[in-house]
Amino acid sequence: MYSASTAFLEALTEAGVTHIFANWGSDHPALIEALAEARANGRKIPAVLTCPNEMVALSAAHGFAQVSGRPQAVLVHVECGTQALAGAVHNADKGRIPVLIFAGSSPYTQQGELPGSRNEFIQWIQDVHDQRGIVRGYMRYDNEIRTGRNIKQLVHRALQFANSDPKGPVYLMGPREVMEEEVLPATTEMTAWTPIAPAALSDAAVTRIATALNTAKRPLVVTSYLGRNPRAVAALVALAETLGIGVLESVPNYTNFPASQKLYLGNQWNLPKQNPALAEADLVLVIDSDVPWIPTVSRPAADAMIFHIDVDPLKQQMPLWYIGAQASFRADAATALAQLSAYFAQHRPAEAAVAERTAHYAAQHAARAERLAKLEAPGSDDAINGEYVTACVRRHLDENTIIISEGISHYHTIGDHLMLDTPGSLFTSGGGSLGYSGGAAIGAKLARPDATVIAMCGDGSYMFSVPSSVHWIARAYETPFLTIIFNNRGWKSPKLSALAVHPDGYASRANTLDVSFDPPPDYAAIAAAAGGALAITIRRPDELESALIAALHAVKTEKRCAVLDVWVPHL
Ligand SMILES: Cc1ncc(C[n+]2csc(CCOP(=O)(O)OP(=O)(O)O)c2C)c(N)n1
Ligand SMILES: [Mg+2]
């Protein structure tokens, strides 16, 4: 039998979806039957990964899409499974991650009128008024499949939204009866469903931005997610070198610029200090950034000119957003940067000015490198500096390593001390819901099986990531990766948030702020129990190097996960 569910699976394959992250329920008999039928008859279907937790499933699809650029499918159970996707929904939306989420829904008949009609008590309980409404605020597109006859068109339309800038998650829901419906096989002309082509700058915009860059004394690029497209990184390097533009990363979600390049000026997170490069810039070109600066602590000079190029310049998902830009342009970063470089191939910039700017920024770059090197001292006998941990990890990296960062109060430590040069070597969630790193590491490893994947996360984030589920999946589907936990025995960030607003209040004098996990769980042992991971707790600096060697051996040679629970100073 060729059912709507068979067609659904076929549509996924047509669209290049290679993996389904699934959490099954009573809404899915037709899909489970269609998968079994496809396997029995040798039909091509995506690989199915059973995911015991939905948030982990969506985080895995998130990591997969970041590394490969390709959306995958997440299948969940009615409205409960949709809710269990939890904060991963927010992360996929905020991170602009293409992914197709499909949920079944309760049967809409109860007397056996149609195949799939109600036959279990839970189908009354799970019948809700607006299942799509649970996630609608976060989706680029949502719809209900009402007949199997055009199910393929809806899958392809949803994925066209997911793949078109600003990319993001899409949600389809299909009731049991519809998913059971027998339909006629049909093939799809996929060229009809290609994503919207990347937008370019107008000629006038190119001239305006180029002229401003060329005449500025201290031109500065600020970016966060330009590196989502690795080709944009090379385009930015080319333009920056042509003109002598400094590059600052603000809240970077990707590797946007090679850290060793002399125009690189570092990465800015929540540090409550004015950034000097931002203060002295007379022209700031913001490219692909949600938070280029935090005005209450760090901002450009009042008379600086600000231009903004972004795939999402309006920040359509954010009710409050403005940066005081003189002009904003909706364009694809790689395309826009290539246009600007083409302009300067025709209109060569003045050599002396370029040399002066380059020397100025190179001096800042060198001074920063010296400052950072001093911070890499090991620490004391009973606590290890995060900077030291990160520097030790750095010495084990190669071109083929992928970092999934959920460092939280160590985000900037990871950014500063890994010193990554390779585009596509670092990813963060792009959102604010903790627990992304474990699932994302699985997705990254699936997308790039040849890569060594290292997740670096806070102890709180590790617990949010549902490590029991993550490590069961990682073993079951052979996606070994290394986790390094910055264990400061709790949630440092909420404490920092409170003290930033109430520096001299009761909280500043209190002995406890309800943010510590003393004594902490044995984090590494959770992964060992759930998925046979190599588990090591490290409390002294001299234990770290041998543990890293053992852990990387476990991941690369034994093909099993490793978790290093590293005790950094108490929060
Ligand atoms: C799902 C979710 N719940 C709560 C928060 C609020 N929150 C932000 S940072 C943080 C602490 C994270 O702890 P950890 O990963 O150990 O990082 P640390 O701050 O200690 O460096 C919390 C609870 C959040 N961002 N997301
Ligand atoms: Mg912590």
JSON list of N, CA and C in Angstrom, two decimals, residues 490-557:
[
{"chain": "A", "resi": 490, "resn": "GLY", "atom": "N", "xyz": [27.79, 24.94, 39.69]},
{"chain": "A", "resi": 490, "resn": "GLY", "atom": "CA", "xyz": [26.50, 25.61, 39.68]},
{"chain": "A", "resi": 490, "resn": "GLY", "atom": "C", "xyz": [26.34, 26.60, 38.55]},
{"chain": "A", "resi": 491, "resn": "TRP", "atom": "N", "xyz": [25.38, 27.46, 38.74]},
{"chain": "A", "resi": 491, "resn": "TRP", "atom": "CA", "xyz": [25.02, 28.45, 37.73]},
{"chain": "A", "resi": 491, "resn": "TRP", "atom": "C", "xyz": [25.67, 29.78, 38.07]},
{"chain": "A", "resi": 492, "resn": "LYS", "atom": "N", "xyz": [26.78, 30.08, 37.46]},
{"chain": "A", "resi": 492, "resn": "LYS", "atom": "CA", "xyz": [27.44, 31.34, 37.76]},
{"chain": "A", "resi": 492, "resn": "LYS", "atom": "C", "xyz": [26.69, 32.53, 37.15]},
{"chain": "A", "resi": 493, "resn": "SER", "atom": "N", "xyz": [26.12, 32.31, 35.98]},
{"chain": "A", "resi": 493, "resn": "SER", "atom": "CA", "xyz": [25.57, 33.45, 35.23]},
{"chain": "A", "resi": 493, "resn": "SER", "atom": "C", "xyz": [24.43, 34.17, 35.94]},
{"chain": "A", "resi": 494, "resn": "PRO", "atom": "N", "xyz": [23.44, 33.45, 36.52]},
{"chain": "A", "resi": 494, "resn": "PRO", "atom": "CA", "xyz": [22.40, 34.19, 37.23]},
{"chain": "A", "resi": 494, "resn": "PRO", "atom": "C", "xyz": [22.96, 35.00, 38.40]},
{"chain": "A", "resi": 495, "resn": "LYS", "atom": "N", "xyz": [24.02, 34.49, 39.01]},
{"chain": "A", "resi": 495, "resn": "LYS", "atom": "CA", "xyz": [24.67, 35.24, 40.09]},
{"chain": "A", "resi": 495, "resn": "LYS", "atom": "C", "xyz": [25.28, 36.53, 39.52]},
{"chain": "A", "resi": 496, "resn": "LEU", "atom": "N", "xyz": [25.99, 36.40, 38.39]},
{"chain": "A", "resi": 496, "resn": "LEU", "atom": "CA", "xyz": [26.58, 37.59, 37.78]},
{"chain": "A", "resi": 496, "resn": "LEU", "atom": "C", "xyz": [25.49, 38.59, 37.38]},
{"chain": "A", "resi": 497, "resn": "SER", "atom": "N", "xyz": [24.37, 38.06, 36.87]},
{"chain": "A", "resi": 497, "resn": "SER", "atom": "CA", "xyz": [23.26, 38.95, 36.46]},
{"chain": "A", "resi": 497, "resn": "SER", "atom": "C", "xyz": [22.74, 39.73, 37.66]},
{"chain": "A", "resi": 498, "resn": "ALA", "atom": "N", "xyz": [22.57, 39.04, 38.79]},
{"chain": "A", "resi": 498, "resn": "ALA", "atom": "CA", "xyz": [22.04, 39.71, 39.99]},
{"chain": "A", "resi": 498, "resn": "ALA", "atom": "C", "xyz": [23.02, 40.77, 40.48]},
{"chain": "A", "resi": 499, "resn": "LEU", "atom": "N", "xyz": [24.30, 40.42, 40.49]},
{"chain": "A", "resi": 499, "resn": "LEU", "atom": "CA", "xyz": [25.29, 41.37, 41.02]},
{"chain": "A", "resi": 499, "resn": "LEU", "atom": "C", "xyz": [25.49, 42.56, 40.07]},
{"chain": "A", "resi": 500, "resn": "ALA", "atom": "N", "xyz": [25.25, 42.36, 38.79]},
{"chain": "A", "resi": 500, "resn": "ALA", "atom": "CA", "xyz": [25.37, 43.48, 37.85]},
{"chain": "A", "resi": 500, "resn": "ALA", "atom": "C", "xyz": [24.28, 44.51, 38.08]},
{"chain": "A", "resi": 501, "resn": "VAL", "atom": "N", "xyz": [23.10, 44.05, 38.52]},
{"chain": "A", "resi": 501, "resn": "VAL", "atom": "CA", "xyz": [22.00, 44.99, 38.76]},
{"chain": "A", "resi": 501, "resn": "VAL", "atom": "C", "xyz": [22.02, 45.49, 40.20]},
{"chain": "A", "resi": 502, "resn": "HIS", "atom": "N", "xyz": [22.44, 44.63, 41.13]},
{"chain": "A", "resi": 502, "resn": "HIS", "atom": "CA", "xyz": [22.47, 44.99, 42.57]},
{"chain": "A", "resi": 502, "resn": "HIS", "atom": "C", "xyz": [23.87, 44.75, 43.12]},
{"chain": "A", "resi": 503, "resn": "PRO", "atom": "N", "xyz": [24.84, 45.60, 42.71]},
{"chain": "A", "resi": 503, "resn": "PRO", "atom": "CA", "xyz": [26.22, 45.32, 43.12]},
{"chain": "A", "resi": 503, "resn": "PRO", "atom": "C", "xyz": [26.43, 45.40, 44.62]},
{"chain": "A", "resi": 504, "resn": "ASP", "atom": "N", "xyz": [25.63, 46.21, 45.32]},
{"chain": "A", "resi": 504, "resn": "ASP", "atom": "CA", "xyz": [25.85, 46.38, 46.76]},
{"chain": "A", "resi": 504, "resn": "ASP", "atom": "C", "xyz": [24.64, 45.94, 47.57]},
{"chain": "A", "resi": 505, "resn": "GLY", "atom": "N", "xyz": [23.80, 45.11, 47.02]},
{"chain": "A", "resi": 505, "resn": "GLY", "atom": "CA", "xyz": [22.57, 44.73, 47.70]},
{"chain": "A", "resi": 505, "resn": "GLY", "atom": "C", "xyz": [22.75, 43.53, 48.62]},
{"chain": "A", "resi": 506, "resn": "TYR", "atom": "N", "xyz": [21.63, 43.02, 49.08]},
{"chain": "A", "resi": 506, "resn": "TYR", "atom": "CA", "xyz": [21.66, 41.86, 49.99]},
{"chain": "A", "resi": 506, "resn": "TYR", "atom": "C", "xyz": [22.35, 40.67, 49.32]},
{"chain": "A", "resi": 507, "resn": "ALA", "atom": "N", "xyz": [22.06, 40.50, 48.03]},
{"chain": "A", "resi": 507, "resn": "ALA", "atom": "CA", "xyz": [22.63, 39.34, 47.33]},
{"chain": "A", "resi": 507, "resn": "ALA", "atom": "C", "xyz": [24.15, 39.39, 47.35]},
{"chain": "A", "resi": 508, "resn": "SER", "atom": "N", "xyz": [24.72, 40.59, 47.27]},
{"chain": "A", "resi": 508, "resn": "SER", "atom": "CA", "xyz": [26.19, 40.71, 47.25]},
{"chain": "A", "resi": 508, "resn": "SER", "atom": "C", "xyz": [26.80, 40.27, 48.57]},
{"chain": "A", "resi": 509, "resn": "ARG", "atom": "N", "xyz": [26.00, 40.32, 49.65]},
{"chain": "A", "resi": 509, "resn": "ARG", "atom": "CA", "xyz": [26.52, 39.96, 50.98]},
{"chain": "A", "resi": 509, "resn": "ARG", "atom": "C", "xyz": [26.06, 38.58, 51.43]},
{"chain": "A", "resi": 510, "resn": "ALA", "atom": "N", "xyz": [25.16, 37.97, 50.66]},
{"chain": "A", "resi": 510, "resn": "ALA", "atom": "CA", "xyz": [24.56, 36.70, 51.10]},
{"chain": "A", "resi": 510, "resn": "ALA", "atom": "C", "xyz": [25.54, 35.54, 50.96]},
{"chain": "A", "resi": 511, "resn": "ASN", "atom": "N", "xyz": [25.39, 34.57, 51.84]},
{"chain": "A", "resi": 511, "resn": "ASN", "atom": "CA", "xyz": [26.26, 33.38, 51.76]},
{"chain": "A", "resi": 511, "resn": "ASN", "atom": "C", "xyz": [25.79, 32.43, 50.67]},
{"chain": "A", "resi": 512, "resn": "THR", "atom": "N", "xyz": [24.49, 32.42, 50.45]},
{"chain": "A", "resi": 512, "resn": "THR", "atom": "CA", "xyz": [23.97, 31.51, 49.41]},
{"chain": "A", "resi": 512, "resn": "THR", "atom": "C", "xyz": [23.00, 32.27, 48.51]},
{"chain": "A", "resi": 513, "resn": "LEU", "atom": "N", "xyz": [23.07, 31.96, 47.22]},
{"chain": "A", "resi": 513, "resn": "LEU", "atom": "CA", "xyz": [22.15, 32.59, 46.26]},
{"chain": "A", "resi": 513, "resn": "LEU", "atom": "C", "xyz": [21.33, 31.53, 45.54]},
{"chain": "A", "resi": 514, "resn": "ASP", "atom": "N", "xyz": [21.31, 30.33, 46.08]},
{"chain": "A", "resi": 514, "resn": "ASP", "atom": "CA", "xyz": [20.49, 29.25, 45.50]},
{"chain": "A", "resi": 514, "resn": "ASP", "atom": "C", "xyz": [20.90, 28.91, 44.07]},
{"chain": "A", "resi": 515, "resn": "VAL", "atom": "N", "xyz": [22.17, 29.09, 43.75]},
{"chain": "A", "resi": 515, "resn": "VAL", "atom": "CA", "xyz": [22.63, 28.78, 42.40]},
{"chain": "A", "resi": 515, "resn": "VAL", "atom": "C", "xyz": [23.72, 27.70, 42.37]},
{"chain": "A", "resi": 516, "resn": "SER", "atom": "N", "xyz": [24.06, 27.14, 43.55]},
{"chain": "A", "resi": 516, "resn": "SER", "atom": "CA", "xyz": [25.15, 26.16, 43.56]},
{"chain": "A", "resi": 516, "resn": "SER", "atom": "C", "xyz": [24.62, 24.73, 43.59]},
{"chain": "A", "resi": 517, "resn": "PHE", "atom": "N", "xyz": [25.46, 23.81, 43.09]},
{"chain": "A", "resi": 517, "resn": "PHE", "atom": "CA", "xyz": [25.14, 22.38, 43.14]},
{"chain": "A", "resi": 517, "resn": "PHE", "atom": "C", "xyz": [26.18, 21.68, 44.03]},
{"chain": "A", "resi": 518, "resn": "ASP", "atom": "N", "xyz": [26.25, 22.04, 45.27]},
{"chain": "A", "resi": 518, "resn": "ASP", "atom": "CA", "xyz": [27.24, 21.41, 46.15]},
{"chain": "A", "resi": 518, "resn": "ASP", "atom": "C", "xyz": [26.56, 20.38, 47.03]},
{"chain": "A", "resi": 519, "resn": "PRO", "atom": "N", "xyz": [27.01, 19.15, 47.09]},
{"chain": "A", "resi": 519, "resn": "PRO", "atom": "CA", "xyz": [28.03, 18.59, 46.21]},
{"chain": "A", "resi": 519, "resn": "PRO", "atom": "C", "xyz": [27.43, 18.29, 44.84]},
{"chain": "A", "resi": 520, "resn": "PRO", "atom": "N", "xyz": [28.21, 18.43, 43.78]},
{"chain": "A", "resi": 520, "resn": "PRO", "atom": "CA", "xyz": [27.66, 18.24, 42.44]},
{"chain": "A", "resi": 520, "resn": "PRO", "atom": "C", "xyz": [27.46, 16.76, 42.11]},
{"chain": "A", "resi": 521, "resn": "PRO", "atom": "N", "xyz": [26.62, 16.47, 41.11]},
{"chain": "A", "resi": 521, "resn": "PRO", "atom": "CA", "xyz": [26.50, 15.09, 40.64]},
{"chain": "A", "resi": 521, "resn": "PRO", "atom": "C", "xyz": [27.83, 14.63, 40.02]},
{"chain": "A", "resi": 522, "resn": "ASP", "atom": "N", "xyz": [27.98, 13.34, 39.88]},
{"chain": "A", "resi": 522, "resn": "ASP", "atom": "CA", "xyz": [29.14, 12.81, 39.16]},
{"chain": "A", "resi": 522, "resn": "ASP", "atom": "C", "xyz": [28.76, 12.84, 37.67]},
{"chain": "A", "resi": 523, "resn": "TYR", "atom": "N", "xyz": [29.01, 13.98, 37.05]},
{"chain": "A", "resi": 523, "resn": "TYR", "atom": "CA", "xyz": [28.51, 14.21, 35.68]},
{"chain": "A", "resi": 523, "resn": "TYR", "atom": "C", "xyz": [29.01, 13.17, 34.68]},
{"chain": "A", "resi": 524, "resn": "ALA", "atom": "N", "xyz": [30.31, 12.87, 34.75]},
{"chain": "A", "resi": 524, "resn": "ALA", "atom": "CA", "xyz": [30.87, 11.94, 33.76]},
{"chain": "A", "resi": 524, "resn": "ALA", "atom": "C", "xyz": [30.25, 10.56, 33.90]},
{"chain": "A", "resi": 525, "resn": "ALA", "atom": "N", "xyz": [29.96, 10.16, 35.15]},
{"chain": "A", "resi": 525, "resn": "ALA", "atom": "CA", "xyz": [29.40, 8.83, 35.39]},
{"chain": "A", "resi": 525, "resn": "ALA", "atom": "C", "xyz": [28.00, 8.69, 34.77]},
{"chain": "A", "resi": 526, "resn": "ILE", "atom": "N", "xyz": [27.28, 9.78, 34.64]},
{"chain": "A", "resi": 526, "resn": "ILE", "atom": "CA", "xyz": [25.96, 9.71, 33.99]},
{"chain": "A", "resi": 526, "resn": "ILE", "atom": "C", "xyz": [26.14, 9.22, 32.56]},
{"chain": "A", "resi": 527, "resn": "ALA", "atom": "N", "xyz": [27.14, 9.78, 31.87]},
{"chain": "A", "resi": 527, "resn": "ALA", "atom": "CA", "xyz": [27.40, 9.39, 30.47]},
{"chain": "A", "resi": 527, "resn": "ALA", "atom": "C", "xyz": [27.92, 7.96, 30.38]},
{"chain": "A", "resi": 528, "resn": "ALA", "atom": "N", "xyz": [28.70, 7.55, 31.39]},
{"chain": "A", "resi": 528, "resn": "ALA", "atom": "CA", "xyz": [29.20, 6.18, 31.40]},
{"chain": "A", "resi": 528, "resn": "ALA", "atom": "C", "xyz": [28.04, 5.21, 31.56]},
{"chain": "A", "resi": 529, "resn": "ALA", "atom": "N", "xyz": [27.13, 5.53, 32.46]},
{"chain": "A", "resi": 529, "resn": "ALA", "atom": "CA", "xyz": [25.99, 4.64, 32.70]},
{"chain": "A", "resi": 529, "resn": "ALA", "atom": "C", "xyz": [25.06, 4.59, 31.50]},
{"chain": "A", "resi": 530, "resn": "ALA", "atom": "N", "xyz": [24.84, 5.74, 30.87]},
{"chain": "A", "resi": 530, "resn": "ALA", "atom": "CA", "xyz": [23.86, 5.79, 29.78]},
{"chain": "A", "resi": 530, "resn": "ALA", "atom": "C", "xyz": [24.41, 5.29, 28.46]},
{"chain": "A", "resi": 531, "resn": "GLY", "atom": "N", "xyz": [25.73, 5.50, 28.23]},
{"chain": "A", "resi": 531, "resn": "GLY", "atom": "CA", "xyz": [26.24, 5.17, 26.90]},
{"chain": "A", "resi": 531, "resn": "GLY", "atom": "C", "xyz": [27.65, 4.64, 26.87]},
{"chain": "A", "resi": 532, "resn": "GLY", "atom": "N", "xyz": [28.14, 4.16, 28.00]},
{"chain": "A", "resi": 532, "resn": "GLY", "atom": "CA", "xyz": [29.48, 3.57, 28.01]},
{"chain": "A", "resi": 532, "resn": "GLY", "atom": "C", "xyz": [30.59, 4.56, 27.76]},
{"chain": "A", "resi": 533, "resn": "ALA", "atom": "N", "xyz": [30.38, 5.82, 28.09]},
{"chain": "A", "resi": 533, "resn": "ALA", "atom": "CA", "xyz": [31.41, 6.83, 27.84]},
{"chain": "A", "resi": 533, "resn": "ALA", "atom": "C", "xyz": [32.59, 6.64, 28.80]},
{"chain": "A", "resi": 534, "resn": "LEU", "atom": "N", "xyz": [33.77, 7.01, 28.32]},
{"chain": "A", "resi": 534, "resn": "LEU", "atom": "CA", "xyz": [34.92, 7.11, 29.22]},
{"chain": "A", "resi": 534, "resn": "LEU", "atom": "C", "xyz": [34.67, 8.31, 30.13]},
{"chain": "A", "resi": 535, "resn": "ALA", "atom": "N", "xyz": [34.74, 8.10, 31.43]},
{"chain": "A", "resi": 535, "resn": "ALA", "atom": "CA", "xyz": [34.35, 9.14, 32.39]},
{"chain": "A", "resi": 535, "resn": "ALA", "atom": "C", "xyz": [35.54, 9.50, 33.26]},
{"chain": "A", "resi": 536, "resn": "ILE", "atom": "N", "xyz": [35.94, 10.77, 33.22]},
{"chain": "A", "resi": 536, "resn": "ILE", "atom": "CA", "xyz": [37.07, 11.20, 34.05]},
{"chain": "A", "resi": 536, "resn": "ILE", "atom": "C", "xyz": [36.73, 12.53, 34.72]},
{"chain": "A", "resi": 537, "resn": "THR", "atom": "N", "xyz": [36.94, 12.60, 36.01]},
{"chain": "A", "resi": 537, "resn": "THR", "atom": "CA", "xyz": [36.80, 13.86, 36.75]},
{"chain": "A", "resi": 537, "resn": "THR", "atom": "C", "xyz": [38.20, 14.40, 37.03]},
{"chain": "A", "resi": 538, "resn": "ILE", "atom": "N", "xyz": [38.39, 15.68, 36.78]},
{"chain": "A", "resi": 538, "resn": "ILE", "atom": "CA", "xyz": [39.73, 16.27, 36.89]},
{"chain": "A", "resi": 538, "resn": "ILE", "atom": "C", "xyz": [39.67, 17.45, 37.84]},
{"chain": "A", "resi": 539, "resn": "ARG", "atom": "N", "xyz": [40.44, 17.35, 38.93]},
{"chain": "A", "resi": 539, "resn": "ARG", "atom": "CA", "xyz": [40.41, 18.42, 39.92]},
{"chain": "A", "resi": 539, "resn": "ARG", "atom": "C", "xyz": [41.72, 19.19, 40.01]},
{"chain": "A", "resi": 540, "resn": "ARG", "atom": "N", "xyz": [42.78, 18.66, 39.37]},
{"chain": "A", "resi": 540, "resn": "ARG", "atom": "CA", "xyz": [44.08, 19.34, 39.45]},
{"chain": "A", "resi": 540, "resn": "ARG", "atom": "C", "xyz": [44.63, 19.55, 38.05]},
{"chain": "A", "resi": 541, "resn": "PRO", "atom": "N", "xyz": [45.34, 20.67, 37.84]},
{"chain": "A", "resi": 541, "resn": "PRO", "atom": "CA", "xyz": [45.85, 20.99, 36.50]},
{"chain": "A", "resi": 541, "resn": "PRO", "atom": "C", "xyz": [46.72, 19.88, 35.92]},
{"chain": "A", "resi": 542, "resn": "ASP", "atom": "N", "xyz": [47.51, 19.22, 36.77]},
{"chain": "A", "resi": 542, "resn": "ASP", "atom": "CA", "xyz": [48.45, 18.23, 36.21]},
{"chain": "A", "resi": 542, "resn": "ASP", "atom": "C", "xyz": [47.75, 16.94, 35.77]},
{"chain": "A", "resi": 543, "resn": "GLU", "atom": "N", "xyz": [46.44, 16.83, 36.05]},
{"chain": "A", "resi": 543, "resn": "GLU", "atom": "CA", "xyz": [45.71, 15.63, 35.60]},
{"chain": "A", "resi": 543, "resn": "GLU", "atom": "C", "xyz": [45.12, 15.81, 34.19]},
{"chain": "A", "resi": 544, "resn": "LEU", "atom": "N", "xyz": [45.15, 17.04, 33.70]},
{"chain": "A", "resi": 544, "resn": "LEU", "atom": "CA", "xyz": [44.35, 17.34, 32.51]},
{"chain": "A", "resi": 544, "resn": "LEU", "atom": "C", "xyz": [44.93, 16.73, 31.22]},
{"chain": "A", "resi": 545, "resn": "GLU", "atom": "N", "xyz": [46.21, 16.89, 31.02]},
{"chain": "A", "resi": 545, "resn": "GLU", "atom": "CA", "xyz": [46.78, 16.49, 29.73]},
{"chain": "A", "resi": 545, "resn": "GLU", "atom": "C", "xyz": [46.60, 14.98, 29.47]},
{"chain": "A", "resi": 546, "resn": "SER", "atom": "N", "xyz": [46.91, 14.16, 30.48]},
{"chain": "A", "resi": 546, "resn": "SER", "atom": "CA", "xyz": [46.78, 12.71, 30.25]},
{"chain": "A", "resi": 546, "resn": "SER", "atom": "C", "xyz": [45.31, 12.34, 30.04]},
{"chain": "A", "resi": 547, "resn": "ALA", "atom": "N", "xyz": [44.41, 13.07, 30.72]},
{"chain": "A", "resi": 547, "resn": "ALA", "atom": "CA", "xyz": [42.98, 12.79, 30.54]},
{"chain": "A", "resi": 547, "resn": "ALA", "atom": "C", "xyz": [42.53, 13.14, 29.13]},
{"chain": "A", "resi": 548, "resn": "LEU", "atom": "N", "xyz": [43.04, 14.26, 28.62]},
{"chain": "A", "resi": 548, "resn": "LEU", "atom": "CA", "xyz": [42.68, 14.66, 27.24]},
{"chain": "A", "resi": 548, "resn": "LEU", "atom": "C", "xyz": [43.17, 13.62, 26.23]},
{"chain": "A", "resi": 549, "resn": "ILE", "atom": "N", "xyz": [44.37, 13.11, 26.46]},
{"chain": "A", "resi": 549, "resn": "ILE", "atom": "CA", "xyz": [44.91, 12.10, 25.53]},
{"chain": "A", "resi": 549, "resn": "ILE", "atom": "C", "xyz": [44.04, 10.84, 25.57]},
{"chain": "A", "resi": 550, "resn": "ALA", "atom": "N", "xyz": [43.70, 10.41, 26.79]},
{"chain": "A", "resi": 550, "resn": "ALA", "atom": "CA", "xyz": [42.86, 9.21, 26.93]},
{"chain": "A", "resi": 550, "resn": "ALA", "atom": "C", "xyz": [41.49, 9.44, 26.30]},
{"chain": "A", "resi": 551, "resn": "ALA", "atom": "N", "xyz": [40.94, 10.63, 26.52]},
{"chain": "A", "resi": 551, "resn": "ALA", "atom": "CA", "xyz": [39.59, 10.92, 26.02]},
{"chain": "A", "resi": 551, "resn": "ALA", "atom": "C", "xyz": [39.57, 10.95, 24.50]},
{"chain": "A", "resi": 552, "resn": "LEU", "atom": "N", "xyz": [40.57, 11.58, 23.91]},
{"chain": "A", "resi": 552, "resn": "LEU", "atom": "CA", "xyz": [40.59, 11.65, 22.44]},
{"chain": "A", "resi": 552, "resn": "LEU", "atom": "C", "xyz": [40.87, 10.27, 21.83]},
{"chain": "A", "resi": 553, "resn": "HIS", "atom": "N", "xyz": [41.61, 9.45, 22.56]},
{"chain": "A", "resi": 553, "resn": "HIS", "atom": "CA", "xyz": [41.81, 8.08, 22.10]},
{"chain": "A", "resi": 553, "resn": "HIS", "atom": "C", "xyz": [40.49, 7.32, 22.12]},
{"chain": "A", "resi": 554, "resn": "ALA", "atom": "N", "xyz": [39.74, 7.50, 23.19]},
{"chain": "A", "resi": 554, "resn": "ALA", "atom": "CA", "xyz": [38.43, 6.83, 23.29]},
{"chain": "A", "resi": 554, "resn": "ALA", "atom": "C", "xyz": [37.53, 7.25, 22.13]},
{"chain": "A", "resi": 555, "resn": "VAL", "atom": "N", "xyz": [37.51, 8.54, 21.85]},
{"chain": "A", "resi": 555, "resn": "VAL", "atom": "CA", "xyz": [36.60, 9.06, 20.82]},
{"chain": "A", "resi": 555, "resn": "VAL", "atom": "C", "xyz": [37.05, 8.63, 19.42]},
{"chain": "A", "resi": 556, "resn": "LYS", "atom": "N", "xyz": [38.35, 8.80, 19.15]},
{"chain": "A", "resi": 556, "resn": "LYS", "atom": "CA", "xyz": [38.82, 8.57, 17.77]},
{"chain": "A", "resi": 556, "resn": "LYS", "atom": "C", "xyz": [39.07, 7.09, 17.48]},
{"chain": "A", "resi": 557, "resn": "THR", "atom": "N", "xyz": [39.58, 6.35, 18.46]},
{"chain": "A", "resi": 557, "resn": "THR", "atom": "CA", "xyz": [39.99, 4.97, 18.18]},
{"chain": "A", "resi": 557, "resn": "THR", "atom": "C", "xyz": [38.97, 3.96, 18.69]}
]
